[in-house]
Coordinates of C-alpha atoms and ligand atoms in Angstrom, one line a residue:
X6 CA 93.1 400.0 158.1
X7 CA 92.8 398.0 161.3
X8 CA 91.0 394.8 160.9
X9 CA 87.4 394.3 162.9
X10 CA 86.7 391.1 164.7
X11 CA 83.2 390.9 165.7
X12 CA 82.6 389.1 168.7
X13 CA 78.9 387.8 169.7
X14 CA 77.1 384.4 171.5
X15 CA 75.8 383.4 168.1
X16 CA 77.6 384.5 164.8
X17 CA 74.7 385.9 162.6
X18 CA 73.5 383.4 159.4
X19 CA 74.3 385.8 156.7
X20 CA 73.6 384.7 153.6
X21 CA 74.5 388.1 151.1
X22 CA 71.6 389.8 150.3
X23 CA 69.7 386.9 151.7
X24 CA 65.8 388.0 152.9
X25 CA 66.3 386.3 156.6
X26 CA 69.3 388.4 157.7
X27 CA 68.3 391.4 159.7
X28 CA 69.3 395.0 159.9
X29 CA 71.7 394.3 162.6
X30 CA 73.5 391.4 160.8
X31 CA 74.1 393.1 157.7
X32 CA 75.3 396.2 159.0
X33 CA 77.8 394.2 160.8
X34 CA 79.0 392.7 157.8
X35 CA 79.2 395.6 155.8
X36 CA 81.7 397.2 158.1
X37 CA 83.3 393.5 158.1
X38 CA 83.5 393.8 154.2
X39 CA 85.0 396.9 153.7
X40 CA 87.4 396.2 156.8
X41 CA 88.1 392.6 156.4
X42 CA 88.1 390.8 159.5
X43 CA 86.0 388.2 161.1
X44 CA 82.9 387.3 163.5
X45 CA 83.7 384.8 166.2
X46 CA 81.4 382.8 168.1
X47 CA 79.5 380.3 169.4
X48 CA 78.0 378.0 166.2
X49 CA 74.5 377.1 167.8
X50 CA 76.1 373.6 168.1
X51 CA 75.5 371.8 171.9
X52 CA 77.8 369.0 172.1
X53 CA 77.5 365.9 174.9
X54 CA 81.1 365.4 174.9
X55 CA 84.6 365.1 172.7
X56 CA 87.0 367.6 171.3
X57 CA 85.4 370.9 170.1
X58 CA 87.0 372.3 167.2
X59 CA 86.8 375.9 165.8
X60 CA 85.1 375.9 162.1
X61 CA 86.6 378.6 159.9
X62 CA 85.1 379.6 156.9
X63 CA 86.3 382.5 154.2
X64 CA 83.3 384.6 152.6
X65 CA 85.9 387.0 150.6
X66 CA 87.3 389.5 153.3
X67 CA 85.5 388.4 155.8
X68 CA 86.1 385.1 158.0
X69 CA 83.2 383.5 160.1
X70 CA 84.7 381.9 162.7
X71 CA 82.8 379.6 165.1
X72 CA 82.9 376.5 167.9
X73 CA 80.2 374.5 169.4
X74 CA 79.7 374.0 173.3
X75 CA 79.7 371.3 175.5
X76 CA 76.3 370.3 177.1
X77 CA 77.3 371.7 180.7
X78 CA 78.8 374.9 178.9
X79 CA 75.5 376.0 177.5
X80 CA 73.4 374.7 180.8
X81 CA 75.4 376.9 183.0
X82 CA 76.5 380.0 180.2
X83 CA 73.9 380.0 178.3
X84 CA 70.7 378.8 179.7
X85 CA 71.7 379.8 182.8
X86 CA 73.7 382.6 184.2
X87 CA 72.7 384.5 180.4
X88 CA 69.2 383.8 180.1
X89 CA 68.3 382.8 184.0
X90 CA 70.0 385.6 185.7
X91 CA 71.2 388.2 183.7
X92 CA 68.4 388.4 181.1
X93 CA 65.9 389.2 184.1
X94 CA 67.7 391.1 186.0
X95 CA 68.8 393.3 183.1
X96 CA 64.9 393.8 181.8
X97 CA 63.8 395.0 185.6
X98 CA 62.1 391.8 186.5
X99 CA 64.4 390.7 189.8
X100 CA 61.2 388.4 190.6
X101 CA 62.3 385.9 188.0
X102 CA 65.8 385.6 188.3
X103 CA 67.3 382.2 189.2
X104 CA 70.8 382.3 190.6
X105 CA 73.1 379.5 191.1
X106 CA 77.0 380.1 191.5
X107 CA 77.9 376.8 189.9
X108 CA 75.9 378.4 186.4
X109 CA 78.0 381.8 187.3
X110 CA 81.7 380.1 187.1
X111 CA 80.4 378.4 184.1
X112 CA 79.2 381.4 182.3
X113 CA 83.6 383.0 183.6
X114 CA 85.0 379.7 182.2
X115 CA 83.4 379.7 179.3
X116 CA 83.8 383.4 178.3
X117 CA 87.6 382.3 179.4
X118 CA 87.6 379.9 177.2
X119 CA 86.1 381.6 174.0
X120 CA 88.9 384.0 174.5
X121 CA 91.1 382.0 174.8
X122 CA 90.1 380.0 171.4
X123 CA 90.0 383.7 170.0
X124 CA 93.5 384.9 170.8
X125 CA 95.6 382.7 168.2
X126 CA 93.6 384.3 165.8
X127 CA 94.5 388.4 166.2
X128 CA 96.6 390.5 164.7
X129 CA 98.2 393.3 166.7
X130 CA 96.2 396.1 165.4
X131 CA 92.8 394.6 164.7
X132 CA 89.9 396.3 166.5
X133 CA 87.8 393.8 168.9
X134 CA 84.2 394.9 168.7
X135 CA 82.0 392.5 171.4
X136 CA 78.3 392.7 171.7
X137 CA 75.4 391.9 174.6
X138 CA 75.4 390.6 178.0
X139 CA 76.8 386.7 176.9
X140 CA 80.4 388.2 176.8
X141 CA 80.5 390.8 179.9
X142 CA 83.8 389.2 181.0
X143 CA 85.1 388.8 177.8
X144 CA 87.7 391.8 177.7
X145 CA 89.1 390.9 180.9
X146 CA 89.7 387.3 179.6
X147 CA 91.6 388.6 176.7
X148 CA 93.3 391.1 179.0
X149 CA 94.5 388.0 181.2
X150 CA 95.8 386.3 177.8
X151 CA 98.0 389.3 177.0
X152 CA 96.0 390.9 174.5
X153 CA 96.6 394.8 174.3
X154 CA 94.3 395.6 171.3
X155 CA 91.7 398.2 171.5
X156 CA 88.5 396.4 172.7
X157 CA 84.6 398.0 172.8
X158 CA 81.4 396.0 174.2
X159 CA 78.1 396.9 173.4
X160 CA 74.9 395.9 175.3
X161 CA 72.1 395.2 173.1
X162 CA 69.9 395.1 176.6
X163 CA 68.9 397.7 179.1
X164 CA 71.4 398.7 181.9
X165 CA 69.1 398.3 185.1
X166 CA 69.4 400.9 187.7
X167 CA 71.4 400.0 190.9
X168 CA 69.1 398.7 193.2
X169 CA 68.0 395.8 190.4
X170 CA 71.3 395.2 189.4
X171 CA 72.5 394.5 193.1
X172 CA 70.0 391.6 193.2
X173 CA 72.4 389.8 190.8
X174 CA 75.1 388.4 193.7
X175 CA 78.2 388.9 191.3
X176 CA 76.8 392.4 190.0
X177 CA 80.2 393.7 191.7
X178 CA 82.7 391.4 189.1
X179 CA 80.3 392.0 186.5
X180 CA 80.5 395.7 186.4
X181 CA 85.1 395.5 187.3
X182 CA 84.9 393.0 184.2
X183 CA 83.0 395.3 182.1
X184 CA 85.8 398.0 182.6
X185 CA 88.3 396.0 181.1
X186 CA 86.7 397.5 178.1
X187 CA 88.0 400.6 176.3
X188 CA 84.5 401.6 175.2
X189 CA 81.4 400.7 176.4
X190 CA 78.3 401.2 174.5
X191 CA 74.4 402.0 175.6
X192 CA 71.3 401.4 173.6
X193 CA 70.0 404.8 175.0
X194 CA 70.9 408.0 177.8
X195 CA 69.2 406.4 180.9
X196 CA 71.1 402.9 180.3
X197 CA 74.0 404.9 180.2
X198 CA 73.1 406.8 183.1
X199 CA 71.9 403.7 185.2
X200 CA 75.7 402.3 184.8
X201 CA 77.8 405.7 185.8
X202 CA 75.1 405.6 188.6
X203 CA 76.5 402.1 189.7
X204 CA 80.4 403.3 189.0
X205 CA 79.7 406.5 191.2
X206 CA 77.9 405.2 194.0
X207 CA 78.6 401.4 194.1
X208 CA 81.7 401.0 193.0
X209 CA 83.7 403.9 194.7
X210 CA 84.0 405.5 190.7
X211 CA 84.3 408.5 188.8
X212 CA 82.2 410.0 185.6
X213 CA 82.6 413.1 183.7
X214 CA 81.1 414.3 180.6
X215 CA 83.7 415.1 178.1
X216 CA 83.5 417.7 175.6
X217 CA 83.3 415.3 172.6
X218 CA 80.0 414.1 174.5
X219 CA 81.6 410.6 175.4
X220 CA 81.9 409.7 179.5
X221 CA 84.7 409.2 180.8
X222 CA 84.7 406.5 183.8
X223 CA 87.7 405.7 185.9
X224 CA 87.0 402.8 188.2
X225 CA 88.8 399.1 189.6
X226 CA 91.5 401.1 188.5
X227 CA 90.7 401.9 185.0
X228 CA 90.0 404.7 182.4
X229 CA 87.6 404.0 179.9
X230 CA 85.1 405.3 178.1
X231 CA 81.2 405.1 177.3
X232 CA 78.3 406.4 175.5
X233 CA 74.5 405.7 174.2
X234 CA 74.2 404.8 170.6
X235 CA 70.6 403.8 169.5
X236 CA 70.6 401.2 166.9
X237 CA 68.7 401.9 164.1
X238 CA 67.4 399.8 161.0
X239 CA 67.9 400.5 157.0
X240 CA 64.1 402.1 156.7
X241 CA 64.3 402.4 152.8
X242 CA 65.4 398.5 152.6
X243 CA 62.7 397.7 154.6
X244 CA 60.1 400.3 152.8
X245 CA 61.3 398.5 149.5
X246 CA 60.4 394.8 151.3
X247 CA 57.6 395.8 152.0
X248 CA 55.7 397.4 149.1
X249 CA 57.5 394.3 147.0
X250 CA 55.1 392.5 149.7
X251 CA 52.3 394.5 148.9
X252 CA 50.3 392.4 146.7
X253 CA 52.1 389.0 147.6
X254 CA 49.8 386.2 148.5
X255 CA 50.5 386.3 152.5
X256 CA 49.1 390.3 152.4
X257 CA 46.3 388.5 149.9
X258 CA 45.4 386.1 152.4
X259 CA 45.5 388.4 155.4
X260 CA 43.2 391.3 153.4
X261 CA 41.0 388.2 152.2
X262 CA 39.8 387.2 155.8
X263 CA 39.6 390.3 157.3
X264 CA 37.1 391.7 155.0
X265 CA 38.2 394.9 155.2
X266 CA 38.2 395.3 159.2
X267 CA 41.2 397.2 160.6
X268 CA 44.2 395.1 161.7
X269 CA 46.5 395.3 165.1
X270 CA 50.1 394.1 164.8
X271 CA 52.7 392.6 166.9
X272 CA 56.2 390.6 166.7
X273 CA 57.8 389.9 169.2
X274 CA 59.8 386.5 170.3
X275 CA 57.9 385.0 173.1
X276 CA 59.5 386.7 175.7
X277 CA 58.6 387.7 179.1
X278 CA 60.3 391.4 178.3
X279 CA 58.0 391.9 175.6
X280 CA 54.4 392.9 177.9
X281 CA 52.2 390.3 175.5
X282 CA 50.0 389.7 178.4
X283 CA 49.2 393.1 179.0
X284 CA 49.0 394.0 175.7
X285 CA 46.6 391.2 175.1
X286 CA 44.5 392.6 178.1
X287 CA 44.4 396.0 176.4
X288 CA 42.8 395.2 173.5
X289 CA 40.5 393.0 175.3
X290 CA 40.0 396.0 177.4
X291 CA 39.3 398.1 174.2
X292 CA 36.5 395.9 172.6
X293 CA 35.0 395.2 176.1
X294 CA 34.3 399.5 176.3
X295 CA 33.6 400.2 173.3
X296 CA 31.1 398.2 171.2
X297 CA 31.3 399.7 168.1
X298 CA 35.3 398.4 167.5
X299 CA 33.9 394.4 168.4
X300 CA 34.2 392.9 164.7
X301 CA 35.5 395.8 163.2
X302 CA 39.2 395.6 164.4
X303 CA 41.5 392.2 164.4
X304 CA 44.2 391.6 166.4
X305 CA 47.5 389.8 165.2
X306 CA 50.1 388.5 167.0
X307 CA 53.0 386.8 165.6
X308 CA 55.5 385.5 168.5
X309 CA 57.7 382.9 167.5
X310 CA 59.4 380.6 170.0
X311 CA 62.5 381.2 171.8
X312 CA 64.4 379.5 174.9
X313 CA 61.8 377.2 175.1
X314 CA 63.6 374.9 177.6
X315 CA 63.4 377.9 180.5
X316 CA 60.9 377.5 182.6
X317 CA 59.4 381.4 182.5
X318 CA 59.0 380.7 178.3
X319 CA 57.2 377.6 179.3
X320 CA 55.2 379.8 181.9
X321 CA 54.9 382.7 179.4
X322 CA 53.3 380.7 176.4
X323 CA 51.2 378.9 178.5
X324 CA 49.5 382.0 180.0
X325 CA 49.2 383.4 176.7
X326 CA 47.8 380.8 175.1
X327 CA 45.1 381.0 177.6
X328 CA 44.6 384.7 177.3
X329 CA 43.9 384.7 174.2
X330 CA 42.0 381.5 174.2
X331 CA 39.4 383.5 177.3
X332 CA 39.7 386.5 174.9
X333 CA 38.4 385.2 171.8
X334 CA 35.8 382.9 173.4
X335 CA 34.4 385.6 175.5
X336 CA 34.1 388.1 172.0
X337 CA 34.7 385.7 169.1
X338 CA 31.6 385.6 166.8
X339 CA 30.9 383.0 163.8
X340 CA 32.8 385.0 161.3
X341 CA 35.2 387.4 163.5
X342 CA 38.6 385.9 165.9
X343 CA 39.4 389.3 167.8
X344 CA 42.8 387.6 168.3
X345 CA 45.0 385.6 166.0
X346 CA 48.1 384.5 167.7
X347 CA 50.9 382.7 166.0
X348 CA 53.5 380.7 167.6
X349 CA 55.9 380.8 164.8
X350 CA 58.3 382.3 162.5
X351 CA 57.8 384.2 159.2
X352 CA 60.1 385.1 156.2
X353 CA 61.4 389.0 156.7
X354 CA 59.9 390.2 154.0
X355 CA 56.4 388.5 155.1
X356 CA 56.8 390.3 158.5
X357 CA 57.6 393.4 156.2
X358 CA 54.6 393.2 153.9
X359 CA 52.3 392.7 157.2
X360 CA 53.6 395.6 158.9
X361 CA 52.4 397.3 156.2
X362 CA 49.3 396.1 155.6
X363 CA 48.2 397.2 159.5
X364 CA 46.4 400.0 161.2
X365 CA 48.2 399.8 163.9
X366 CA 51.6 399.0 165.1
X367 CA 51.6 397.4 168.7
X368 CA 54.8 397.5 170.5
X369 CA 54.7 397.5 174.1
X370 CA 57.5 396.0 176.0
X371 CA 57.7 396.0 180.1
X372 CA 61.5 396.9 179.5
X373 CA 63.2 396.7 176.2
X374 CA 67.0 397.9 175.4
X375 CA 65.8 398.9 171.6
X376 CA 62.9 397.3 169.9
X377 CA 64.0 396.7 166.2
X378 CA 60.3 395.9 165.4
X379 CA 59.0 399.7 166.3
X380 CA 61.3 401.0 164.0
X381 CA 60.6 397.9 161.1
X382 CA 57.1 398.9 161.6
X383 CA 57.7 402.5 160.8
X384 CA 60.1 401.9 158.0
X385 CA 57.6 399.2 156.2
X386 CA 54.2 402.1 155.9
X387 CA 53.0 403.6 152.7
X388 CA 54.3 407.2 153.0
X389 CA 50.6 408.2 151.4
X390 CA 48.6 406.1 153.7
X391 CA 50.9 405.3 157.0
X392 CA 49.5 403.4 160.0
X393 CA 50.6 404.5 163.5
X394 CA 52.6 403.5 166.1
X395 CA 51.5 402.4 169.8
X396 CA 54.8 402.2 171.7
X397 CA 55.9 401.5 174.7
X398 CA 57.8 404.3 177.1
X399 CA 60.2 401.1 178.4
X400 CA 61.1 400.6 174.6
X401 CA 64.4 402.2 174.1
X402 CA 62.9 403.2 170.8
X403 CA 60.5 405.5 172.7
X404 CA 63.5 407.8 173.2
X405 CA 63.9 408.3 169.3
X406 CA 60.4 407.9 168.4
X407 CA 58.3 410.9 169.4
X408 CA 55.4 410.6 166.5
X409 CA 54.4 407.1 168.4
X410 CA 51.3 407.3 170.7
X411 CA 53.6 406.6 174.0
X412 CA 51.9 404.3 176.3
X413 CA 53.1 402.6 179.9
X414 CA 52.4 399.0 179.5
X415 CA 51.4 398.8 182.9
X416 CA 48.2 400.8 182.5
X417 CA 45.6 398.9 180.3
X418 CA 43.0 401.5 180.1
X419 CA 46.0 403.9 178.9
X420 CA 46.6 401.4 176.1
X421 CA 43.2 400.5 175.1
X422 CA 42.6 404.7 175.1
X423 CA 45.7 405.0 172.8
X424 CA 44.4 402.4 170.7
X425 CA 41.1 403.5 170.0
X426 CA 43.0 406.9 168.9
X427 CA 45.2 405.2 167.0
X428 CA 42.4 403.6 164.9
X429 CA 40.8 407.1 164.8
X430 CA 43.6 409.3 163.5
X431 CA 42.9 411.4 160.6
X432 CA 44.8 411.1 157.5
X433 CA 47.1 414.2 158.0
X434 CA 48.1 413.6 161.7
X435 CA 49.4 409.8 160.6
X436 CA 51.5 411.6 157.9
X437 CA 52.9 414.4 160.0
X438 CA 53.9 411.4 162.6
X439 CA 55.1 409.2 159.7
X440 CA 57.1 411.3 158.7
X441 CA 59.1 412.7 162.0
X442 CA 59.6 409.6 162.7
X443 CA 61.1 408.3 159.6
X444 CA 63.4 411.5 159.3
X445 CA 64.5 410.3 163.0
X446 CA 64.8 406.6 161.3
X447 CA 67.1 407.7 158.4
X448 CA 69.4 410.1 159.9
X449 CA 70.0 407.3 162.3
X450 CA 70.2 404.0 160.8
X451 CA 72.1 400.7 161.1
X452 CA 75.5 402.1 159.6
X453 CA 75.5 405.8 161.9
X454 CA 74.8 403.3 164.6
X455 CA 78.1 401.3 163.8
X456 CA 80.4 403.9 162.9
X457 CA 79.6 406.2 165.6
X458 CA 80.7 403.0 168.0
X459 CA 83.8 402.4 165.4
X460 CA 84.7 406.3 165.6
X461 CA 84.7 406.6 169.2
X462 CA 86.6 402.9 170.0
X463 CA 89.2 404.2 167.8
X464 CA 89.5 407.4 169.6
X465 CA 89.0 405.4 173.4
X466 CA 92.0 403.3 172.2
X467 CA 94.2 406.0 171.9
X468 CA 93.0 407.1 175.2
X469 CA 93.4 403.7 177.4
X470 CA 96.8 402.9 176.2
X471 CA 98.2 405.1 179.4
X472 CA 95.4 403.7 181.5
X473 CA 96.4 401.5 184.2
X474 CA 96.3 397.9 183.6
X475 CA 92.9 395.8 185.0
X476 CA 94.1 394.1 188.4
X477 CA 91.3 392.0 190.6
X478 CA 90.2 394.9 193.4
X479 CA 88.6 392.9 196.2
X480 CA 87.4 396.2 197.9
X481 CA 86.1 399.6 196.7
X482 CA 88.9 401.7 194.9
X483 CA 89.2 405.4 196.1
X484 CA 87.3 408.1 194.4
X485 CA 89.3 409.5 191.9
X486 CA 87.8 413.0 190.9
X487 CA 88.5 413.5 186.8
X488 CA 90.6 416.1 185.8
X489 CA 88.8 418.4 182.7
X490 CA 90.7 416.2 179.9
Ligands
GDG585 C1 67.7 392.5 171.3 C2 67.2 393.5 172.4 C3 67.3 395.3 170.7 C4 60.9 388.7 165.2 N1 60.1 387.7 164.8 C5 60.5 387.3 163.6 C6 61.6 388.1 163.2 N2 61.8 388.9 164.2 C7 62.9 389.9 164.1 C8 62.3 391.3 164.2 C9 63.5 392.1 164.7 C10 64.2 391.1 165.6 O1 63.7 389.8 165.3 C11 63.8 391.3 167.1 O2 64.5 392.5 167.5 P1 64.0 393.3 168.7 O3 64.8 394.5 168.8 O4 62.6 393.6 168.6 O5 64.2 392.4 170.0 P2 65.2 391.3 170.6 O6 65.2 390.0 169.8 O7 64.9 391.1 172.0 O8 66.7 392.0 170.4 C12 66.4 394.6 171.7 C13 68.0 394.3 169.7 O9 68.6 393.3 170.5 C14 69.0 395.0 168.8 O10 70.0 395.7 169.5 O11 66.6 396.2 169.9 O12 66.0 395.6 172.7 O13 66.3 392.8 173.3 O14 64.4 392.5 163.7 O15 61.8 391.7 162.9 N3 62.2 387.9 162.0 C15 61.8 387.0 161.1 N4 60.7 386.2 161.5 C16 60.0 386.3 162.6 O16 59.0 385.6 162.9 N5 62.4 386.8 160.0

């Protein structure tokens, strides 16, 4: 059996069985463990200057393998052409990105270099699996090093459609250096859709459906292939969490000051992406029209920090501290805070026990490639007594989970309407949901996810060996119309 290397920006902090790993992690490492093979990248580490060394450590079959990066490395990569450019662009909103060329060499020389600290390293027949938007050059960086093995990306984010994409100045070598790959995977249809629309009408390409279901693309003079695979969650691992969490003291606490009002629940990093303004303004919205919910419903909203030194996190926390701050002192009474909103992280198995603890689950992204914490939320209910879920339709998850009320962010009324449903729904109908939904959650969870990907790279490897080799087009290529294959 081929070895896997996992490739990623950070390498996940697994500790076996450990309660802080998430779904994704471990069912990374599983496949890992029963291939052998290793998970390369960067080690969190920002360095001012000297040598940086690659840190190798053995956990039985599998090896983590990791580096640091220099100061300027993770200014231009990483703060910048990732998180100030790409991460916008990606999530629809071409208002905030922040382009510099200088940050976009830094973001090809360092994927450059990763690869090039990676290529020592393989073996001739292991598999190269690389995930999100960090590494879009990646493959053609290895390619350049002489590396022939069969290598698959997949993008944890949403694909945007053309016209947002082509704000992004080098959206042209981004999409040539993301057919270096052999496979390219999709959270869901319409990412997948969004990128053959960019091969076929931007870059002079070709798609055709194949009979196994996967694309086919041919473009910058390449065959590869590419498909949507939904990641999905271990719901009976979380369920289990959760009811373990049941009568813990953070479930205790929660019960203990909300004397037996209903409770509203969010996670989400603090991200732009994640529609917390709106979905503050919603339930504002929601108490404001309808008396008879103002001290009978709390709302809680755990968003721990992230990428605090970018200047739209700054932005974002502050105008959500002050939303909630005019919310509650517009509705707050002596003994009832509509809104409880925590800047920080819990435990996994806290987050569980809460989820399951709340009426509602309130998920409601602008533009979101998955949504892990839709599906955690489902996976954590009591089967007999389940909560619902308010999700957004920008969610990936939306496309998977039709027993969620399915809002648009953008409209508050619609939200505050499908939350006063939500904390209205008979018994029966949050069963009947409960249950499609999990169904949905179990026949698709976190290891279909990974070897559906593993399945088809194999089989897209076979494929691209006859393909012809990735050389630097500086013009559109000629349509090439697919033969029926
Ligand atoms: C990207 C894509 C896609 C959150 N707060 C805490 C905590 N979390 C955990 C959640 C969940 C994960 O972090 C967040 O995953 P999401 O999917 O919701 O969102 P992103 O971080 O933006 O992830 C996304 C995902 O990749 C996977 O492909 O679904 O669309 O943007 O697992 O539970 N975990 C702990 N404490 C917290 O306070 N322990």
């Amino acid at each position: 059996m081929s070895r896997l290397i996992i490739v990623s920006n950070r390498v996940a902090p697994i500790s076996e069985g450990g309660p802080a790993a998430g779904g994704l992690a471990v069912g990374v490492y599983d496949a890992l463990k029963e291939t052998g093979g290793m998970w390369f990248g960067w080690s969190g580490d920002v360095l001012s200057s000297g040598q940086l060394e690659i840190q190798l450590e053995e956990r039985g079959p599998v090896t983590f393998a990791t580096i640091g990066l220099l100061r300027r490395d993770y200014d231009q990569y990483y703060r910048g052409f990732s998180n100030a450019t790409l991460w916008p662009a990606f999530h629809y909103r071409a208002d905030l990105i922040q382009y510099d060329r200088h940050d976009f060499e830094g973001y090809c020389r360092v994927n450059t270099w990763l690869a090039q600290q990676l290529v020592p390293l393989l073996r001739p027949d292991d598999v190269i699996w690389v995930h999100d938007y960090h590494l879009i050059p990646f493959a053609q960086a290895l390619r350049a090093a002489g590396v022939k093995n069969r290598i698959g990306f997949f993008l944890h984010i949403p694909f945007p459609a053309s016209q947002v994409l082509l704000a992004v100045p080098p959206h042209r070598s981004l999409v040539e250096a993301l057919c270096a790959f052999d496979l390219l995977g999709f959270q869901t249809a319409p990412d997948l859709r969004a990128f053959c629309d960019y091969i076929v009408n931007e870059a002079a390409g070709a798609v055709e459906v194949r009979p196994d279901g996967l694309t086919s693309v041919r473009a910058f003079g390449r065959t590869l292939r590419a498909g949507a695979y939904p990641i999905g969650v271990y719901p009976d691992e979380i369920a289990e969490l959760a009811k373990a969490g049941e009568r813990g003291k953070p479930v205790r606490t929660l019960k203990a000051t909300l004397h037996s009002r209903k409770v509203i629940m969010s996670v989400d990093r603090l991200d732009y992406s994640k529609g917390l303004v709106e979905r503050f303004r919603a339930f504002e919205r929601l108490i404001d029209l309808a008396p008879a919910q103002r001290n009978q419903v709390s709302f809680l909203q755990i968003a721990p920090p992230t990428r605090a030194d970018l200047h739209a996190y700054q932005d974002i926390r502050l105008r959500l501290e002050a939303e909630s701050g005019r919310i509650n002192g517009r509705f707050a009474e002596l003994d009832w805070t509509p809104i409880r909103y925590i800047h920080r992280q819990y435990e996994r198995s806290v987050l569980a026990a809460l989820f399951r603890a709340s009426h509602v689950g309130y998920v409601t992204p602008l533009r979101d490639g998955m949504n892990l914490v839709a599906k955690e939320y489902v996976s954590a209910q009591d089967p007999e007594n389940p909560g619902v879920l308010v999700l957004s339709q920008f969610a990936g998850a939306a496309q998977e989970l039709g027993g969620a009320l399915i809002v648009n962010p953008f409209d508050i009324d619609g939200m505050a309407d499908a939350l006063a449903i939500a904390l209205a729904m008979p018994l029966e109908e949050r069963q009947a949901r409960y249950r499609d939904m999990m169904a949905q959650l179990r026949e698709n969870n976190v290891s279909v996810w990974r070897d559906n990907f593993m399945r088809d790279l194999a089989r897209a490897g076979e494929r691209s060996e006859d393909a012809v080799p990735p050389a630097a087009s500086d013009g559109p290529v000629p349509q090439v119309p697919l033969a029926a294959e």
